[in-house]
mmCIF file with all atom_site columns, C-alpha atoms in Angstrom:
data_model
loop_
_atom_site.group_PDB
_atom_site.id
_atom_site.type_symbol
_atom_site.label_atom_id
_atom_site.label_alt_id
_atom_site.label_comp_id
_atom_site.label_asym_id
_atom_site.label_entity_id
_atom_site.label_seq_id
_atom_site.pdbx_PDB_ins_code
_atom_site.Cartn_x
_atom_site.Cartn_y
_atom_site.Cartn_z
_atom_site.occupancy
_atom_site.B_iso_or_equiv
_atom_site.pdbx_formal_charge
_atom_site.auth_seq_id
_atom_site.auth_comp_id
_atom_site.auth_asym_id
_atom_site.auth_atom_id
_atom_site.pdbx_PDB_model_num
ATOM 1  C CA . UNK A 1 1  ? 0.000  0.000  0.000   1.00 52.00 ? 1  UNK A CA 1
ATOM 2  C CA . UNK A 1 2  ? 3.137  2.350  0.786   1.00 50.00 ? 2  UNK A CA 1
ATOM 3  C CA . UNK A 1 3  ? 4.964  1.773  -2.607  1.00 57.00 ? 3  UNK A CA 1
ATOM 4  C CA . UNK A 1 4  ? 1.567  2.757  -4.297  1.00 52.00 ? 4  UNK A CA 1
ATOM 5  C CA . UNK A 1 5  ? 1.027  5.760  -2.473  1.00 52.00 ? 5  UNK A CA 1
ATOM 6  C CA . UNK A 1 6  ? 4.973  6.701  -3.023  1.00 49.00 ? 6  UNK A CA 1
ATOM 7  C CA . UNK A 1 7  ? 4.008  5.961  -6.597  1.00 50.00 ? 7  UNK A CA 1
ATOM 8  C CA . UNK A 1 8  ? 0.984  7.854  -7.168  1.00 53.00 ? 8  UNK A CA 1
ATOM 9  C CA . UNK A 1 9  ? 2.674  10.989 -5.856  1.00 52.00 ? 9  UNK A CA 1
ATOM 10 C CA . UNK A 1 10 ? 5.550  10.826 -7.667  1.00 56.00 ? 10 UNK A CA 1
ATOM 11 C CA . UNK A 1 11 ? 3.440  11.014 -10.638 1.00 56.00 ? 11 UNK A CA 1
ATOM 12 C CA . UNK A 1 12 ? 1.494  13.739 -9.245  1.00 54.00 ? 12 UNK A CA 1
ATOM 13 C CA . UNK A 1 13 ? 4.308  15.742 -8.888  1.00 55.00 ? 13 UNK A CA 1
ATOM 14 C CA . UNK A 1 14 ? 5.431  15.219 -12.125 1.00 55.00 ? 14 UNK A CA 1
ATOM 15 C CA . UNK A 1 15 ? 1.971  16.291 -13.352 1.00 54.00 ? 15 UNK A CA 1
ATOM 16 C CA . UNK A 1 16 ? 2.168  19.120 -11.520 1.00 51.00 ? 16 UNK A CA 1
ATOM 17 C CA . UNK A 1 17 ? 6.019  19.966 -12.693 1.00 51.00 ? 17 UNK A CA 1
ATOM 18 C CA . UNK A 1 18 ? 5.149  19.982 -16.279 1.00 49.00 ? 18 UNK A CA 1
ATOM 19 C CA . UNK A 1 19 ? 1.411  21.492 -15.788 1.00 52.00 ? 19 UNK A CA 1
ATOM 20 C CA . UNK A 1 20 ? 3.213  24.315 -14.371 1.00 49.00 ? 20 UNK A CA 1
ATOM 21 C CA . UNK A 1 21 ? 5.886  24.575 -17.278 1.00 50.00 ? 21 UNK A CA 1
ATOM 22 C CA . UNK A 1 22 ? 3.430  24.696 -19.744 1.00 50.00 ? 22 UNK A CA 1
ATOM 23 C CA . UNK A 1 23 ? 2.124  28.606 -17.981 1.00 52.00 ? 23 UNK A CA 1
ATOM 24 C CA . UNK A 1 24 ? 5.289  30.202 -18.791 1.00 52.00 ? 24 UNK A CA 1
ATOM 25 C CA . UNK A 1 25 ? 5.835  32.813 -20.626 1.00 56.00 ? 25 UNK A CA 1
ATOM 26 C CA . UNK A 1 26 ? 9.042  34.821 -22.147 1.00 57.00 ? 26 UNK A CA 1
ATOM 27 C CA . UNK A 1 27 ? 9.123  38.627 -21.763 1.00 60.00 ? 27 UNK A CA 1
ATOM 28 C CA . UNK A 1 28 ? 10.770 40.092 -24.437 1.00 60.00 ? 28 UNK A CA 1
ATOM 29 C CA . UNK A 1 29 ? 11.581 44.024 -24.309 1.00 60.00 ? 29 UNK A CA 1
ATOM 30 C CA . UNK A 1 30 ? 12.235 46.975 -26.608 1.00 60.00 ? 30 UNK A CA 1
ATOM 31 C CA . UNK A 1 31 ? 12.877 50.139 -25.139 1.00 61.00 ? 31 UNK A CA 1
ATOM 32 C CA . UNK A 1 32 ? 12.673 53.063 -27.968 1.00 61.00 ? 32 UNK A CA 1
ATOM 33 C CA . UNK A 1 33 ? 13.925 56.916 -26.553 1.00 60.00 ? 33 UNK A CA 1
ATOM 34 C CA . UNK A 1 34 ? 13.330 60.090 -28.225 1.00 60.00 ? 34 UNK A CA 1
ATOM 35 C CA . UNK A 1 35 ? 15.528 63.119 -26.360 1.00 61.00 ? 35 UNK A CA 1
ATOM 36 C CA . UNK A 1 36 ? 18.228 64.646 -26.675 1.00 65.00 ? 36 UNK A CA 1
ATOM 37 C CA . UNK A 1 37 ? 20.163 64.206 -23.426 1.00 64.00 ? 37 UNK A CA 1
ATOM 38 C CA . UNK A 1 38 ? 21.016 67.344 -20.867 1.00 70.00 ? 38 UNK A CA 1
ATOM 39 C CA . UNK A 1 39 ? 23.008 66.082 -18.433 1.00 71.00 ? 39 UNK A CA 1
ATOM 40 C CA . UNK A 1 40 ? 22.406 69.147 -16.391 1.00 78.00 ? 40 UNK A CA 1
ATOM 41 C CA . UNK A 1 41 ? 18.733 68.504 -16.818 1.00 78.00 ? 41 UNK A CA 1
ATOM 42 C CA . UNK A 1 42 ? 16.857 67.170 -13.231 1.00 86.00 ? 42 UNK A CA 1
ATOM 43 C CA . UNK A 1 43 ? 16.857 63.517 -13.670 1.00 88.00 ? 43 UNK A CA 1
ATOM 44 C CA . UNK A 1 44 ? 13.091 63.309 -12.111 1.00 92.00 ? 44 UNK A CA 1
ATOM 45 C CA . UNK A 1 45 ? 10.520 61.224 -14.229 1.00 92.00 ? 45 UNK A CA 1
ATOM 46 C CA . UNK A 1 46 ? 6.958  60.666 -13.746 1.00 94.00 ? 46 UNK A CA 1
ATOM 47 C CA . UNK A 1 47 ? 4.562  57.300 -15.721 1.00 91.00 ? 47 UNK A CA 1
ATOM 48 C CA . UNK A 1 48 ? 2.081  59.166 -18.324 1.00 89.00 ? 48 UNK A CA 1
ATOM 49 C CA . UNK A 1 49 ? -1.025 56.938 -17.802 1.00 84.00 ? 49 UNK A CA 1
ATOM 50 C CA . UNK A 1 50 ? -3.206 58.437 -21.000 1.00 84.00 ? 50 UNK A CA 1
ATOM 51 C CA . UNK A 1 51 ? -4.535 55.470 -22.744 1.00 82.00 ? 51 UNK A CA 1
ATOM 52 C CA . UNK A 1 52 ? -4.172 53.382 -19.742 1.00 80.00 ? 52 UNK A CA 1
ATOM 53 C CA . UNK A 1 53 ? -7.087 51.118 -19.505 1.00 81.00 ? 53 UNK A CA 1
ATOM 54 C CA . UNK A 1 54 ? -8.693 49.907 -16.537 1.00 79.00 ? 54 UNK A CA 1
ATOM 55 C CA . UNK A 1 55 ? -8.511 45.833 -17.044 1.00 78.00 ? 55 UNK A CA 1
ATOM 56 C CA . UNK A 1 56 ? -4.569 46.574 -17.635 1.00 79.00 ? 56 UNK A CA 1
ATOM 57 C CA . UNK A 1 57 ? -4.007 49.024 -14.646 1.00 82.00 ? 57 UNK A CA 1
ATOM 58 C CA . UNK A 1 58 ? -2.265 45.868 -12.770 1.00 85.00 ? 58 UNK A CA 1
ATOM 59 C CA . UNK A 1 59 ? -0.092 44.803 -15.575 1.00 84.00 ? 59 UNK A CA 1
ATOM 60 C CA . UNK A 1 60 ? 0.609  48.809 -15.907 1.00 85.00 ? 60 UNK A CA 1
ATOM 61 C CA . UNK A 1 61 ? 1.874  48.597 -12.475 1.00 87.00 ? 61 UNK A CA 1
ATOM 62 C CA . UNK A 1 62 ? 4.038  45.572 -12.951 1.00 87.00 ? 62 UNK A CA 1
ATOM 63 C CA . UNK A 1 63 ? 6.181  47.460 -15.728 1.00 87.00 ? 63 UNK A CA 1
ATOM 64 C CA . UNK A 1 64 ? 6.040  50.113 -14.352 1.00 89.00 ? 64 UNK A CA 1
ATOM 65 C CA . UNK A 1 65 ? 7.653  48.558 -10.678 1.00 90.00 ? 65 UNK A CA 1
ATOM 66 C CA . UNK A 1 66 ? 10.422 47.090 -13.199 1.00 88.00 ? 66 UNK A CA 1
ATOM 67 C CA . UNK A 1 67 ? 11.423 50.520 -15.294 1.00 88.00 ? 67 UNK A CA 1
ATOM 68 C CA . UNK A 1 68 ? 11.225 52.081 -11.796 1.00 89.00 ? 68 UNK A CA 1
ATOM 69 C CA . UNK A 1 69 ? 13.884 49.818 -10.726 1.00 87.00 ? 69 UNK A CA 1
ATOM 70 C CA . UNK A 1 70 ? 16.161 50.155 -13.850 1.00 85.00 ? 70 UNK A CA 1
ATOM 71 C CA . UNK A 1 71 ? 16.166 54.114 -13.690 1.00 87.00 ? 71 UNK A CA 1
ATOM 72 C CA . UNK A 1 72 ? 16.728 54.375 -10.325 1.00 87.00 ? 72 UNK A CA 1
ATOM 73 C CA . UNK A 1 73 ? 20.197 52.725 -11.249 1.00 85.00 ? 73 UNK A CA 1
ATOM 74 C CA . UNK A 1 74 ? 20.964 55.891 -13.329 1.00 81.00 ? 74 UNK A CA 1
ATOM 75 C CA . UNK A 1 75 ? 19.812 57.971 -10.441 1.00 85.00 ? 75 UNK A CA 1
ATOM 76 C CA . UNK A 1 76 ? 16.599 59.075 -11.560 1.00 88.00 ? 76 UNK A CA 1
ATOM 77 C CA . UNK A 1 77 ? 13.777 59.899 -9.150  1.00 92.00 ? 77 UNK A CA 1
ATOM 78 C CA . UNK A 1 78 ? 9.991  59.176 -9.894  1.00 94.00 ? 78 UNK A CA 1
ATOM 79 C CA . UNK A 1 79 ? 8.063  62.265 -8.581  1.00 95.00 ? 79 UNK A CA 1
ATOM 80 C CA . UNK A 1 80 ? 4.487  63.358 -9.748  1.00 94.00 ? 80 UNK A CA 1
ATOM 81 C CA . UNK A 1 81 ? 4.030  64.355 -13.389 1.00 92.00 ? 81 UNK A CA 1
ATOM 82 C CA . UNK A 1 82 ? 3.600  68.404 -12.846 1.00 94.00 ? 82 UNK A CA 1
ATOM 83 C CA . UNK A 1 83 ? 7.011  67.924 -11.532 1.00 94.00 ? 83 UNK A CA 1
ATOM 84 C CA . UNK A 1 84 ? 8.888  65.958 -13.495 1.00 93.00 ? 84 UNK A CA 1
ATOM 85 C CA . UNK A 1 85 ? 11.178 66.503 -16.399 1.00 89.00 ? 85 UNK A CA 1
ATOM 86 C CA . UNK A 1 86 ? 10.853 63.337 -18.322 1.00 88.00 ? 86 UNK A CA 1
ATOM 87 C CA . UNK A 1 87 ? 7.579  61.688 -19.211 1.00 90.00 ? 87 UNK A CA 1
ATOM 88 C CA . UNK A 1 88 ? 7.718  57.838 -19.440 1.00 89.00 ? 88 UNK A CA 1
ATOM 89 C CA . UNK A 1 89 ? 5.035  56.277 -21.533 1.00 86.00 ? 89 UNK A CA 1
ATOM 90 C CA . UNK A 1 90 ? 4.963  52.282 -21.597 1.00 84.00 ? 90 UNK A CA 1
ATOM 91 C CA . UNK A 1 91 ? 2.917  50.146 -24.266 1.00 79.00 ? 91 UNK A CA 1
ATOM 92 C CA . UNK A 1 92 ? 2.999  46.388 -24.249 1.00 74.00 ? 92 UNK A CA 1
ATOM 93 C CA . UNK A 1 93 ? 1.635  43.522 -26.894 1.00 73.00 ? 93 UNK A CA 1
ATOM 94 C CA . UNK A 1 94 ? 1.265  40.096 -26.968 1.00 72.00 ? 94 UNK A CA 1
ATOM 95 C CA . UNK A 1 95 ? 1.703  37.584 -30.140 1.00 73.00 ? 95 UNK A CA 1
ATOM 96 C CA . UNK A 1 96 ? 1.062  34.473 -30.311 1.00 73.00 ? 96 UNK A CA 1
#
């Protein structure tokens, strides 16, 4: 009875290994710029959410938490949009 049991989970586990394989995805990024840098310009930014639906205000988020993290790197600040000197616009697509 022990060796079955042993033997049904390990092929439940496998099931669920490969069930959960099959969900993932690939993010694959482009990042296009249009400025012409200042260095003596503020480095302050601020997310332009104009277009920004509300079924993708979570997924808005999520991108926005990663750029957040990359600028920060280069010593940017995000502050509020009146204020900032750079407006960041995202867009994201899926194919299949």
């Amino acid at each position: 009875m022990l060796s079955w049991m042993k033997h049904s989970a390990t092929w439940l586990a496998g099931a669920c290994v490969l069930g959960l394989s099959a969900c993932t995805t690939y993010v694959d990024t482009q990042v296009t710029a249009f400025s012409a840098w200042q260095p003596q310009a503020p480095r302050t930014y601020a997310f332009s959410h104009a277009g920004v639906q509300p079924q993708d205000a979570l997924e808005q988020q999520a991108y926005e938490t990663t750029v957040d993290g990359e600028l920060i790197q280069y010593g940017f600040h995000n502050v509020a949009e009146q204020d900032a000197h750079y407006l960041v616009t995202l867009d994201w697509g899926t194919q299949s």
